[in-house]
Amino acid sequence: MNRNLNWTRRAAAGIASIAVFGSALSAQDELPSREEMWAIIQKQQEQINALLERVDTTEVKIVETEQAIEVTADQVESTASFVEGYVASGSAQAGAGAIGRTNLGGYGELHYNFGKADSADFHRWVLFLDHAFNENVRFVSEVELEHSIAGAGKVGEIELEQAYVEFDLNDTDTAKAGLFLLPIGILNETHEPATFYGVERNNVEKNIIPTTWWEGGLAYRHTNDAGWAFDAAAHTGLFTPTSGSKAFNIRSGRQKVGSAEASDGALTTRVTYSGTPGLQLGLSAQYQADIAQSTLSERIDATLVSAHADYQRGGFGLRALYARWDIGGAAPGVTGADEQFGYYIEPSYRFETEAGDVGFFARYSVYDNYAGSASNTEDAFFDIGMNYWPIENVVFKWDVQFTDYADSSKDEEIINIGVGYHF
Amino acid sequence: MNTFAQIRIALVLSLALAYSAFGDTPDEDVYLAPDAFISESFDDSPPKPSVLWVTNELKPQIQKILGHDYPALRIRYWAQQSRSAWILEEIGKVKPITVGIVVEDGKIVRLKVLIYRESHGWEVKHSFFTDQFIEAELTEKLRLSKNIDGISGATLSVNALKRLGGLALYLHQQVQP
């Protein structure tokens, strides 16, 4: 409206100035005639009307444009709110396309070992592939390439370490079916390189608890808000050699669920408490019906009991674990494999620096796969070293291992250097 | 077959024992709808949401806290006087964790895991863990002023929550007059 008034004022001023100009001219001889003057005024009036019309049209357009901007802004706002709400409510997980519901992750570690023999090994390259079918049902898998190269006659292998479907029954109970990591010890379920000290995994959770250890079957978990978790799993069993140097060796008994002998299964239960931040206590028990899978005339049943504590307070950390096998039947007793045990204790200290975190650790570990024999078959290790995390997903490791084998001719000092990552 | 029958019986018995010993105590705060979190955080009368654009000015600091850019152009928040509430997301191991954080006078006064999608690290959902964040402030180096003790086996989820705690404190500073 203001614009309209301005234009009217300008037009009036124009007319007034023309009138003044006209009266000034009247004093001169060349004054236009009245008819000519009338024609000029009419022409000017036409121009004023045309201008006023253009002003009106422009104003209508401006109002329309303002309305369009307002509507567009509303739409942008509501779209953004919808997207934000969609993400915040987790609908993206259930409603988005397959790509949005599928997640990739992975980890890997390269090791250098300098002892009696020197070696370099890209020990593990692992890829996680998870897919959420909906909010409560998901698929979890993990594929590992060990020792960098696999194939006939090669040192490495490709392994499917996890592949299961998990169902959330409610907020506290889950069930899973498929191939999964057994709930035993500290490292078996969580072994990304940046989460533990030492280039190589400890020997107890390698030779007594044969980490990484997976089996096929069914598992159930109940947790509560006080920090207790209860796991129970029924799954395929071990099938150890029954003769030779590896007779009744636990680590050699993993079938890795590859066309596995399944006539005799196993049951694993675990209870953990982590209701105090920084502390986890765990107790696992496993019963194997026959680790010879009915290939001997006697039943070789076996029981594993394992307890662990993992404590972190400020920079201080302490991990301790004990595990023991009692193996039935007469055959394992011949070599002393009827009892196998191991333990370790690992204090550590981690602190922040400008360039990332640094941690130091020491570990004393002992294990014995022939503890039932009369002779000394116990191997002990002392490790000391450091981890450096430039960022939390990447770790550089360095440690020295002093060995104390039952057979002292095998003793050596090993320097280990490694780098690991996860994402 | 006998073995599996025995295993099944043992499984059922052990579960029954676990239930009878400790009972079923669902934690109502575990999965809290974002709307309910905001409502609760302002005594059931939440202010209208506001929007903070992730401008080029904020990006370097956010990157320093998270280790990467925040995956959104703008972040919605709710503010009333010296209190602000944020709903933020960060990847734990492979999946995003949705967390609600309330900041008042530069300190975290409430932190709740609203949606947890990882199959491990369930402990971080619970108040025995998240209560550690209360009273935490942001240091000049953009770190939390309090030590947060971790959870064994849930390091990645714990770290994700620590990053989000720092981010909420930083964003709060940006919207306070």
Coordinates of C-alpha atoms in Angstrom, one line a residue:
Chain A
M1 CA 0.0 0.0 0.0
N2 CA 2.8 2.4 0.8
R3 CA 4.3 1.8 -2.6
N4 CA 1.0 2.6 -4.2
L5 CA 0.8 5.9 -2.3
N6 CA 4.3 6.8 -3.3
W7 CA 3.5 6.4 -6.9
T8 CA 0.3 8.5 -6.6
R9 CA 2.3 11.2 -4.9
R10 CA 4.9 11.2 -7.6
A11 CA 2.2 11.3 -10.3
A12 CA 0.5 14.3 -8.6
A13 CA 3.8 16.1 -8.2
G14 CA 4.4 15.5 -11.9
I15 CA 1.1 17.0 -12.8
A16 CA 1.7 19.9 -10.5
S17 CA 5.1 20.6 -12.1
I18 CA 3.7 20.4 -15.5
A19 CA 1.0 23.0 -14.4
V20 CA 3.7 25.3 -13.1
F21 CA 5.8 24.7 -16.3
G22 CA 2.6 25.4 -18.3
S23 CA 1.9 28.7 -16.6
A24 CA 5.5 29.8 -17.1
L25 CA 5.2 29.0 -20.7
S26 CA 2.0 31.0 -21.0
A27 CA 4.1 34.1 -20.9
Q28 CA 5.9 33.1 -24.1
D29 CA 4.7 33.3 -27.6
E30 CA 5.4 29.6 -28.4
L31 CA 2.9 28.4 -25.9
P32 CA 1.0 25.3 -27.1
S33 CA -2.6 25.7 -27.8
R34 CA -5.2 24.5 -25.3
E35 CA -5.9 21.5 -27.5
E36 CA -2.3 20.6 -27.6
M37 CA -2.0 21.0 -23.8
W38 CA -5.0 18.8 -23.3
A39 CA -3.5 16.2 -25.5
I40 CA -0.3 16.3 -23.5
I41 CA -2.2 16.0 -20.2
Q42 CA -4.2 13.1 -21.5
K43 CA -1.1 11.3 -22.7
Q44 CA 0.6 11.8 -19.3
Q45 CA -2.5 10.6 -17.6
E46 CA -2.4 7.4 -19.7
Q47 CA 1.2 6.9 -18.7
I48 CA 0.4 7.4 -15.0
N49 CA -2.4 4.9 -15.2
A50 CA -0.1 2.4 -16.9
L51 CA 2.5 2.9 -14.2
L52 CA -0.1 2.5 -11.4
E53 CA -1.3 -0.8 -13.1
R54 CA 2.3 -2.1 -13.1
V55 CA 2.7 -1.2 -9.5
D56 CA -0.4 -3.1 -8.6
T57 CA 0.7 -6.1 -10.5
T58 CA 4.2 -6.0 -8.9
E59 CA 2.6 -5.8 -5.5
V60 CA 0.4 -8.9 -6.1
K61 CA 3.5 -10.8 -7.3
I62 CA 5.4 -9.8 -4.2
V63 CA 2.6 -11.0 -1.9
E64 CA 2.4 -14.3 -3.8
T65 CA 6.2 -14.7 -3.6
E66 CA 6.2 -14.0 0.1
Q67 CA 3.5 -16.7 0.6
A68 CA 5.4 -19.2 -1.5
I69 CA 8.6 -18.6 0.6
E70 CA 6.6 -19.0 3.8
V71 CA 5.1 -22.3 2.5
T72 CA 8.5 -23.6 1.3
A73 CA 10.1 -22.7 4.6
D74 CA 7.3 -24.6 6.4
Q75 CA 7.9 -27.6 4.2
V76 CA 11.7 -27.5 4.7
E77 CA 11.2 -27.3 8.5
S78 CA 8.7 -30.1 8.6
T79 CA 10.9 -32.3 6.4
A80 CA 13.9 -31.7 8.5
S81 CA 11.9 -32.4 11.7
F82 CA 10.6 -35.6 10.2
V83 CA 14.1 -36.7 9.2
E84 CA 15.4 -35.8 12.7
G85 CA 12.5 -37.5 14.4
Y86 CA 12.9 -40.5 12.2
V87 CA 16.6 -40.9 13.1
A88 CA 16.0 -40.1 16.8
S89 CA 13.2 -42.7 17.1
G90 CA 15.4 -45.4 15.5
S91 CA 12.9 -45.8 12.7
A92 CA 15.8 -45.6 10.4
Q93 CA 16.9 -49.0 11.6
A94 CA 13.6 -50.7 10.9
G95 CA 12.2 -48.7 8.0
A96 CA 15.2 -47.7 5.9
G97 CA 16.5 -49.7 3.0
A98 CA 18.7 -52.7 3.3
I99 CA 21.8 -50.6 3.1
G100 CA 20.8 -48.5 6.1
R101 CA 20.1 -51.5 8.2
T102 CA 23.4 -53.3 7.3
N103 CA 26.6 -52.3 9.1
L104 CA 30.2 -53.1 8.4
G105 CA 33.0 -53.2 10.9
G106 CA 36.4 -54.8 11.3
Y107 CA 39.7 -55.1 12.9
G108 CA 43.2 -56.3 12.1
E109 CA 46.7 -56.7 13.5
L110 CA 50.2 -57.0 12.2
H111 CA 52.8 -58.6 14.4
Y112 CA 56.6 -58.8 14.4
N113 CA 58.2 -61.4 16.7
F114 CA 61.9 -61.4 17.3
G115 CA 63.1 -64.5 19.3
K116 CA 65.1 -67.6 18.4
A117 CA 63.3 -67.2 15.1
D118 CA 62.2 -63.9 13.7
S119 CA 58.8 -63.6 11.9
A120 CA 56.4 -61.0 10.6
D121 CA 52.7 -61.9 10.3
F122 CA 49.6 -60.1 9.4
H123 CA 48.0 -62.2 12.0
R124 CA 44.3 -61.3 11.6
W125 CA 42.2 -59.4 9.2
V126 CA 38.5 -59.4 10.2
L127 CA 35.3 -58.1 8.8
F128 CA 32.0 -57.8 10.6
L129 CA 28.8 -57.7 8.7
D130 CA 25.6 -57.1 10.7
H131 CA 22.1 -56.7 9.4
A132 CA 19.0 -55.6 11.4
F133 CA 15.9 -57.3 10.0
N134 CA 13.9 -55.1 12.4
E135 CA 14.3 -53.6 15.8
N136 CA 14.3 -57.0 17.5
V137 CA 15.8 -59.4 15.1
R138 CA 19.3 -59.1 13.7
F139 CA 22.0 -61.1 11.9
V140 CA 25.6 -60.9 13.1
S141 CA 28.6 -62.3 11.3
E142 CA 32.4 -62.1 11.4
V143 CA 34.8 -63.4 8.8
E144 CA 38.5 -63.7 9.5
L145 CA 41.5 -64.2 7.3
E146 CA 44.3 -65.5 9.5
H147 CA 48.0 -65.2 8.6
S148 CA 47.3 -63.1 5.5
I149 CA 47.2 -65.9 2.9
A150 CA 44.9 -68.9 2.7
G151 CA 44.7 -71.9 0.4
A152 CA 46.1 -75.4 -0.1
G153 CA 49.5 -75.6 1.6
K154 CA 49.4 -72.0 2.8
V155 CA 49.9 -70.9 6.4
G156 CA 46.6 -69.1 6.8
E157 CA 43.0 -69.8 6.7
I158 CA 39.7 -68.1 6.1
E159 CA 37.3 -68.7 9.0
L160 CA 33.7 -67.9 9.7
E161 CA 33.9 -67.0 13.4
Q162 CA 30.4 -65.7 14.0
A163 CA 27.1 -66.1 12.0
Y164 CA 24.0 -66.1 14.1
V165 CA 20.5 -64.6 14.2
E166 CA 19.7 -62.9 17.5
F167 CA 16.2 -62.2 18.9
D168 CA 15.5 -59.6 21.5
L169 CA 12.7 -61.2 23.5
N170 CA 12.2 -58.1 25.7
D171 CA 14.5 -55.4 27.2
T172 CA 16.4 -58.0 29.3
D173 CA 16.3 -61.3 27.4
T174 CA 17.9 -62.3 24.1
A175 CA 18.2 -65.6 22.3
K176 CA 20.4 -66.5 19.4
A177 CA 20.8 -69.4 17.1
G178 CA 23.7 -70.1 14.8
L179 CA 27.5 -70.0 15.1
F180 CA 28.7 -67.8 18.0
L181 CA 31.6 -67.1 20.3
L182 CA 31.3 -69.0 23.6
P183 CA 30.8 -66.9 26.8
I184 CA 34.1 -67.9 28.5
G185 CA 37.0 -65.8 29.8
I186 CA 37.9 -62.2 28.9
L187 CA 39.2 -62.3 25.4
N188 CA 37.0 -64.8 23.7
E189 CA 34.1 -62.5 23.0
T190 CA 36.1 -59.2 22.9
H191 CA 39.5 -59.3 21.3
E192 CA 39.8 -56.2 19.1
P193 CA 43.6 -55.3 19.4
A194 CA 43.0 -51.9 21.0
T195 CA 41.1 -53.5 23.9
F196 CA 43.9 -55.6 25.4
Y197 CA 47.6 -55.3 26.3
G198 CA 50.4 -57.4 24.6
V199 CA 51.0 -58.0 20.9
E200 CA 50.0 -61.6 21.2
R201 CA 47.1 -62.9 23.2
N202 CA 47.9 -64.5 26.5
N203 CA 48.8 -68.2 26.5
V204 CA 46.1 -69.2 29.0
E205 CA 43.3 -67.9 26.8
K206 CA 45.0 -69.7 23.9
N207 CA 45.8 -73.1 25.3
I208 CA 43.3 -73.7 28.1
I209 CA 40.5 -71.5 26.8
P210 CA 41.1 -72.0 23.1
T211 CA 40.3 -68.4 22.1
T212 CA 38.9 -67.6 19.5
W213 CA 36.4 -70.4 20.3
W214 CA 33.1 -70.6 18.5
E215 CA 30.5 -73.4 18.2
G216 CA 27.1 -73.8 16.6
G217 CA 23.9 -74.1 18.6
L218 CA 21.5 -72.1 20.7
A219 CA 22.2 -69.5 23.3
Y220 CA 20.1 -67.4 25.8
R221 CA 21.0 -64.4 27.8
H222 CA 19.2 -62.6 30.6
T223 CA 20.5 -59.3 32.1
N224 CA 19.1 -57.1 34.8
D225 CA 19.5 -53.5 35.8
A226 CA 21.8 -54.4 38.8
G227 CA 24.5 -55.4 36.3
W228 CA 24.1 -59.2 36.4
A229 CA 24.1 -61.2 33.2
F230 CA 23.3 -64.9 32.8
D231 CA 24.2 -66.9 29.7
A232 CA 23.4 -70.4 28.8
A233 CA 24.3 -72.1 25.5
A234 CA 23.8 -75.6 24.1
H235 CA 26.2 -76.2 21.3
T236 CA 28.5 -78.5 19.4
G237 CA 31.4 -80.1 21.3
L238 CA 35.2 -80.4 21.0
F239 CA 36.7 -83.4 19.1
T240 CA 40.3 -83.7 20.3
P241 CA 42.9 -86.1 18.8
T242 CA 43.0 -89.3 20.9
S243 CA 46.5 -90.3 20.1
G244 CA 49.8 -88.7 19.2
S245 CA 51.5 -85.6 20.6
K246 CA 48.2 -83.6 20.6
A247 CA 46.1 -86.3 22.3
F248 CA 43.4 -84.6 24.3
N249 CA 44.9 -81.2 23.5
I250 CA 42.0 -78.7 24.0
R251 CA 43.1 -76.2 21.3
S252 CA 43.4 -79.0 18.8
G253 CA 39.9 -80.1 19.6
R254 CA 38.1 -77.1 18.0
Q255 CA 36.2 -78.3 15.0
K256 CA 35.2 -74.7 14.0
V257 CA 31.8 -76.0 13.0
G258 CA 33.1 -77.2 9.6
S259 CA 31.2 -80.4 8.9
A260 CA 31.8 -81.0 12.6
E261 CA 31.2 -84.3 14.4
A262 CA 28.1 -83.6 16.4
S263 CA 27.2 -86.9 18.2
D264 CA 28.3 -85.4 21.5
G265 CA 27.4 -81.8 22.4
A266 CA 28.3 -79.4 25.2
L267 CA 26.6 -77.0 27.5
T268 CA 28.1 -73.6 28.6
T269 CA 26.8 -71.4 31.3
R270 CA 28.1 -68.1 32.6
V271 CA 27.3 -65.5 35.1
T272 CA 28.9 -62.0 35.1
Y273 CA 28.6 -59.0 37.4
S274 CA 29.4 -55.6 36.0
G275 CA 27.2 -53.4 38.2
T276 CA 30.1 -51.4 39.5
P277 CA 31.7 -49.2 36.7
G278 CA 35.1 -50.5 35.9
L279 CA 34.6 -53.9 37.4
Q280 CA 33.6 -57.2 35.8
L281 CA 33.6 -60.5 37.6
G282 CA 32.8 -63.6 35.6
L283 CA 32.3 -67.3 36.3
S284 CA 31.8 -69.8 33.5
A285 CA 31.2 -73.6 33.5
Q286 CA 31.1 -75.9 30.6
Y287 CA 30.3 -79.6 30.3
Q288 CA 31.5 -81.6 27.3
A289 CA 29.7 -84.9 26.9
D290 CA 32.5 -86.7 25.1
I291 CA 35.5 -84.8 23.6
A292 CA 36.4 -88.0 21.6
Q293 CA 32.9 -87.8 20.0
S294 CA 32.2 -91.5 20.7
T295 CA 35.3 -92.7 18.8
L296 CA 36.7 -94.5 21.9
S297 CA 35.1 -97.4 23.8
E298 CA 34.9 -95.1 26.8
R299 CA 33.3 -91.7 27.3
I300 CA 35.8 -88.9 27.6
D301 CA 33.6 -86.3 29.3
A302 CA 35.2 -83.0 30.3
T303 CA 34.4 -80.0 32.5
L304 CA 35.8 -76.5 32.2
V305 CA 35.6 -74.0 35.0
S306 CA 36.8 -70.5 34.5
A307 CA 36.8 -67.4 36.7
H308 CA 38.0 -63.9 35.8
A309 CA 38.1 -60.4 37.2
D310 CA 38.7 -57.3 35.1
Y311 CA 39.1 -54.1 37.0
Q312 CA 39.7 -50.5 35.8
R313 CA 39.8 -47.6 38.1
G314 CA 41.1 -44.4 36.7
G315 CA 44.3 -45.4 34.8
F316 CA 44.9 -48.4 36.9
G317 CA 43.8 -51.8 35.5
L318 CA 44.0 -55.4 36.7
R319 CA 43.0 -58.5 34.8
A320 CA 43.1 -61.9 36.4
L321 CA 41.9 -65.2 35.1
Y322 CA 41.9 -68.9 36.2
A323 CA 40.7 -71.8 34.1
R324 CA 40.8 -75.5 34.7
W325 CA 39.7 -78.7 32.8
D326 CA 38.9 -82.0 34.4
I327 CA 38.8 -84.7 31.8
G328 CA 37.2 -88.1 32.5
G329 CA 37.9 -91.6 31.2
A330 CA 41.1 -93.5 31.5
A331 CA 43.0 -92.6 28.3
P332 CA 43.7 -88.9 29.1
G333 CA 45.3 -89.9 32.4
V334 CA 48.1 -91.8 30.6
T335 CA 49.8 -88.5 29.6
G336 CA 48.4 -86.4 32.4
A337 CA 46.0 -84.6 30.1
D338 CA 43.2 -85.5 32.5
E339 CA 43.9 -82.2 34.3
Q340 CA 44.7 -79.0 32.4
F341 CA 44.8 -75.5 34.0
G342 CA 46.2 -72.0 33.6
Y343 CA 46.0 -68.6 35.2
Y344 CA 47.4 -65.1 34.7
I345 CA 47.5 -61.8 36.4
E346 CA 48.0 -58.5 34.5
P347 CA 48.3 -55.1 36.2
S348 CA 48.5 -52.1 34.0
Y349 CA 48.4 -48.3 34.0
R350 CA 47.1 -46.1 31.3
F351 CA 47.3 -42.3 31.0
E352 CA 46.5 -39.5 28.5
T353 CA 49.1 -37.5 26.7
E354 CA 48.8 -34.7 24.1
A355 CA 49.5 -37.2 21.4
G356 CA 47.2 -39.9 22.5
D357 CA 47.0 -42.5 25.3
V358 CA 49.9 -44.5 26.7
G359 CA 49.7 -47.7 28.8
F360 CA 52.2 -50.0 30.5
F361 CA 51.5 -53.5 31.6
A362 CA 53.1 -56.6 33.1
R363 CA 51.7 -60.1 33.0
Y364 CA 52.6 -63.3 34.7
S365 CA 51.0 -66.4 33.2
V366 CA 51.1 -70.1 33.7
Y367 CA 49.5 -73.0 31.9
D368 CA 49.8 -76.7 31.8
N369 CA 48.1 -79.1 29.4
Y370 CA 49.4 -82.1 31.3
A371 CA 48.9 -81.1 34.9
G372 CA 47.8 -84.7 35.7
S373 CA 51.3 -86.1 35.1
A374 CA 53.8 -86.7 37.8
S375 CA 56.6 -84.8 36.1
N376 CA 56.8 -81.0 35.7
T377 CA 55.0 -79.9 32.6
E378 CA 54.1 -76.4 33.6
D379 CA 55.1 -73.5 31.3
A380 CA 55.3 -69.9 32.7
F381 CA 55.7 -66.6 31.0
F382 CA 56.5 -63.0 32.1
D383 CA 55.6 -60.2 29.8
I384 CA 56.2 -56.5 30.1
G385 CA 55.4 -53.9 27.6
M386 CA 53.4 -50.9 26.5
N387 CA 50.5 -49.9 24.3
Y388 CA 50.2 -46.5 22.5
W389 CA 46.9 -45.4 21.2
P390 CA 47.3 -42.3 18.9
I391 CA 43.5 -42.4 18.5
E392 CA 41.2 -44.9 20.3
N393 CA 40.7 -47.1 17.1
V394 CA 44.4 -47.6 16.5
V395 CA 47.1 -49.1 18.8
F396 CA 50.8 -49.7 18.5
K397 CA 52.2 -52.4 20.9
W398 CA 55.5 -53.4 22.1
D399 CA 56.4 -56.0 24.6
V400 CA 59.1 -58.4 25.8
Q401 CA 58.3 -62.0 26.8
F402 CA 60.5 -64.0 29.1
T403 CA 59.7 -67.7 29.0
D404 CA 60.1 -70.4 31.6
Y405 CA 59.2 -73.7 29.9
A406 CA 59.2 -77.0 31.7
D407 CA 61.7 -78.0 29.0
S408 CA 64.2 -75.3 29.7
S409 CA 66.0 -75.8 26.4
K410 CA 63.0 -74.1 24.7
D411 CA 63.5 -70.9 26.8
E412 CA 63.9 -67.6 25.0
E413 CA 63.3 -63.9 25.2
I414 CA 60.9 -62.7 22.6
I415 CA 60.5 -59.1 21.5
N416 CA 57.1 -58.4 20.0
I417 CA 56.0 -55.4 18.0
G418 CA 52.5 -54.9 16.6
V419 CA 50.0 -52.5 15.2
G420 CA 46.2 -53.0 15.3
Y421 CA 43.0 -51.2 14.4
H422 CA 39.3 -51.5 14.5
F423 CA 36.4 -49.6 13.1
Chain B
M1 CA 20.5 -88.3 21.6
N2 CA 20.7 -89.0 25.3
T3 CA 23.4 -86.3 25.6
F4 CA 21.3 -83.7 24.0
A5 CA 18.3 -84.6 26.1
Q6 CA 20.5 -84.1 29.2
I7 CA 21.8 -80.8 27.8
R8 CA 18.2 -79.6 27.2
I9 CA 17.2 -80.5 30.8
A10 CA 20.3 -78.9 32.2
L11 CA 19.7 -75.7 30.2
V12 CA 16.1 -75.4 31.4
L13 CA 17.1 -76.1 35.0
S14 CA 19.9 -73.5 34.9
L15 CA 17.7 -70.9 33.5
A16 CA 15.0 -71.6 36.0
L17 CA 17.6 -71.3 38.8
A18 CA 18.8 -68.0 37.4
Y19 CA 15.3 -66.6 37.3
S20 CA 14.3 -67.8 40.7
A21 CA 17.5 -66.5 42.3
F22 CA 17.5 -63.0 40.8
G23 CA 14.0 -62.5 39.4
D24 CA 13.0 -60.4 36.4
T25 CA 13.6 -56.8 37.1
P26 CA 13.1 -54.8 33.9
D27 CA 14.7 -51.4 33.8
E28 CA 12.0 -49.0 32.6
D29 CA 14.7 -46.4 31.8
V30 CA 16.6 -48.6 29.4
Y31 CA 14.6 -47.7 26.3
L32 CA 13.1 -44.3 26.8
A33 CA 11.4 -42.6 23.9
P34 CA 13.2 -39.4 22.9
D35 CA 10.0 -37.3 23.4
A36 CA 9.5 -38.8 26.9
F37 CA 13.1 -38.0 27.7
I38 CA 12.7 -34.3 26.7
S39 CA 9.4 -34.1 28.6
E40 CA 10.9 -35.6 31.7
S41 CA 13.9 -33.3 31.6
F42 CA 11.7 -30.2 31.8
D43 CA 9.2 -31.2 34.4
D44 CA 6.7 -32.3 31.7
S45 CA 6.5 -28.8 30.1
P46 CA 9.3 -28.8 27.6
P47 CA 10.2 -25.7 25.6
K48 CA 9.8 -25.6 21.9
P49 CA 12.8 -27.2 20.1
S50 CA 15.5 -24.9 18.7
V51 CA 18.0 -25.6 16.0
L52 CA 21.8 -25.3 16.0
W53 CA 23.3 -25.3 12.6
V54 CA 26.6 -27.1 12.3
T55 CA 28.5 -24.2 10.8
N56 CA 32.1 -24.2 9.6
E57 CA 32.9 -22.3 12.8
L58 CA 31.8 -25.3 15.0
K59 CA 33.0 -28.1 12.8
P60 CA 36.7 -28.1 13.9
Q61 CA 35.8 -28.4 17.6
I62 CA 33.2 -31.0 17.0
Q63 CA 35.7 -33.0 14.9
K64 CA 38.2 -32.8 17.8
I65 CA 35.6 -34.1 20.3
L66 CA 34.2 -36.9 18.1
G67 CA 37.2 -37.7 15.9
H68 CA 34.9 -37.1 12.9
D69 CA 32.2 -34.7 11.7
Y70 CA 28.7 -34.9 13.2
P71 CA 26.6 -36.6 10.5
A72 CA 23.9 -33.8 10.3
L73 CA 23.7 -30.3 9.1
R74 CA 21.8 -29.1 12.1
I75 CA 21.2 -30.3 15.6
R76 CA 17.9 -29.9 17.3
Y77 CA 17.9 -29.0 21.0
W78 CA 15.6 -27.8 23.8
A79 CA 16.6 -25.0 26.0
Q80 CA 15.1 -23.2 29.0
Q81 CA 17.2 -20.7 31.0
S82 CA 20.5 -22.3 31.7
R83 CA 19.4 -25.8 30.9
S84 CA 19.6 -27.5 27.5
A85 CA 18.7 -31.0 26.4
W86 CA 20.2 -32.8 23.4
I87 CA 19.5 -36.1 21.6
L88 CA 22.6 -37.2 19.9
E89 CA 23.8 -40.4 18.1
E90 CA 27.2 -42.0 17.8
I91 CA 28.4 -45.4 16.6
G92 CA 29.5 -47.9 19.3
K93 CA 31.0 -50.9 17.6
V94 CA 29.0 -51.0 14.4
K95 CA 25.6 -49.5 15.2
P96 CA 24.5 -46.0 16.4
I97 CA 23.6 -45.5 20.0
T98 CA 21.0 -42.8 20.7
V99 CA 21.6 -40.8 23.8
G100 CA 19.7 -38.1 25.6
I101 CA 21.9 -35.6 27.5
V102 CA 20.8 -32.6 29.7
V103 CA 23.3 -29.9 30.5
E104 CA 22.8 -27.2 33.1
D105 CA 25.3 -24.4 33.9
G106 CA 28.0 -26.2 31.9
K107 CA 27.6 -29.5 33.7
I108 CA 25.9 -32.8 32.7
V109 CA 22.9 -33.3 34.9
R110 CA 21.3 -36.3 33.1
L111 CA 22.5 -38.8 30.6
K112 CA 20.4 -41.7 29.3
V113 CA 20.8 -44.2 26.6
L114 CA 17.6 -44.1 24.7
I115 CA 18.2 -46.6 22.0
Y116 CA 20.9 -49.3 22.0
R117 CA 21.3 -51.5 19.0
E118 CA 24.7 -53.3 19.6
S119 CA 24.6 -57.0 20.6
H120 CA 27.4 -56.5 23.2
G121 CA 28.0 -53.9 25.9
W122 CA 24.5 -53.9 27.2
E123 CA 25.8 -52.5 30.6
V124 CA 26.2 -49.0 29.2
K125 CA 22.4 -48.7 29.1
H126 CA 22.1 -48.8 32.8
S127 CA 22.2 -46.1 35.4
F128 CA 25.0 -47.7 37.3
F129 CA 27.2 -46.8 34.4
T130 CA 25.6 -43.6 33.0
D131 CA 25.3 -41.9 36.5
Q132 CA 29.1 -41.4 36.3
F133 CA 28.6 -38.6 33.8
I134 CA 26.6 -36.4 36.2
E135 CA 28.5 -33.3 37.2
A136 CA 31.0 -33.8 34.3
E137 CA 32.2 -30.5 32.7
L138 CA 34.2 -29.8 29.5
T139 CA 37.9 -29.0 30.0
E140 CA 39.8 -26.5 27.9
K141 CA 41.1 -29.5 25.9
L142 CA 37.5 -30.5 25.1
R143 CA 37.6 -33.5 27.4
L144 CA 35.4 -34.6 30.2
S145 CA 36.5 -33.2 33.6
K146 CA 35.6 -36.5 35.3
N147 CA 37.1 -39.9 34.9
I148 CA 34.5 -42.4 33.5
D149 CA 35.3 -46.0 34.5
G150 CA 34.8 -48.4 31.6
I151 CA 33.0 -51.6 31.2
S152 CA 34.9 -54.8 30.4
G153 CA 34.0 -55.9 26.9
A154 CA 32.1 -52.7 26.1
T155 CA 35.1 -50.3 25.5
L156 CA 33.7 -49.1 22.1
S157 CA 30.3 -48.3 23.5
V158 CA 31.8 -46.6 26.6
N159 CA 34.0 -44.4 24.4
A160 CA 31.0 -43.5 22.2
L161 CA 29.1 -42.3 25.2
K162 CA 32.1 -40.3 26.5
R163 CA 32.4 -38.5 23.1
L164 CA 28.7 -37.7 23.1
G165 CA 29.0 -36.3 26.7
G166 CA 31.7 -34.0 25.5
L167 CA 29.8 -33.0 22.4
A168 CA 26.6 -32.1 24.4
L169 CA 28.7 -29.9 26.8
Y170 CA 30.4 -28.1 23.9
L171 CA 27.1 -27.5 22.1
H172 CA 25.5 -26.2 25.3
Q173 CA 28.3 -23.6 25.4
Q174 CA 27.4 -22.5 21.9
V175 CA 23.7 -21.9 22.6
Q176 CA 24.1 -20.2 26.0
P177 CA 23.9 -16.4 25.9

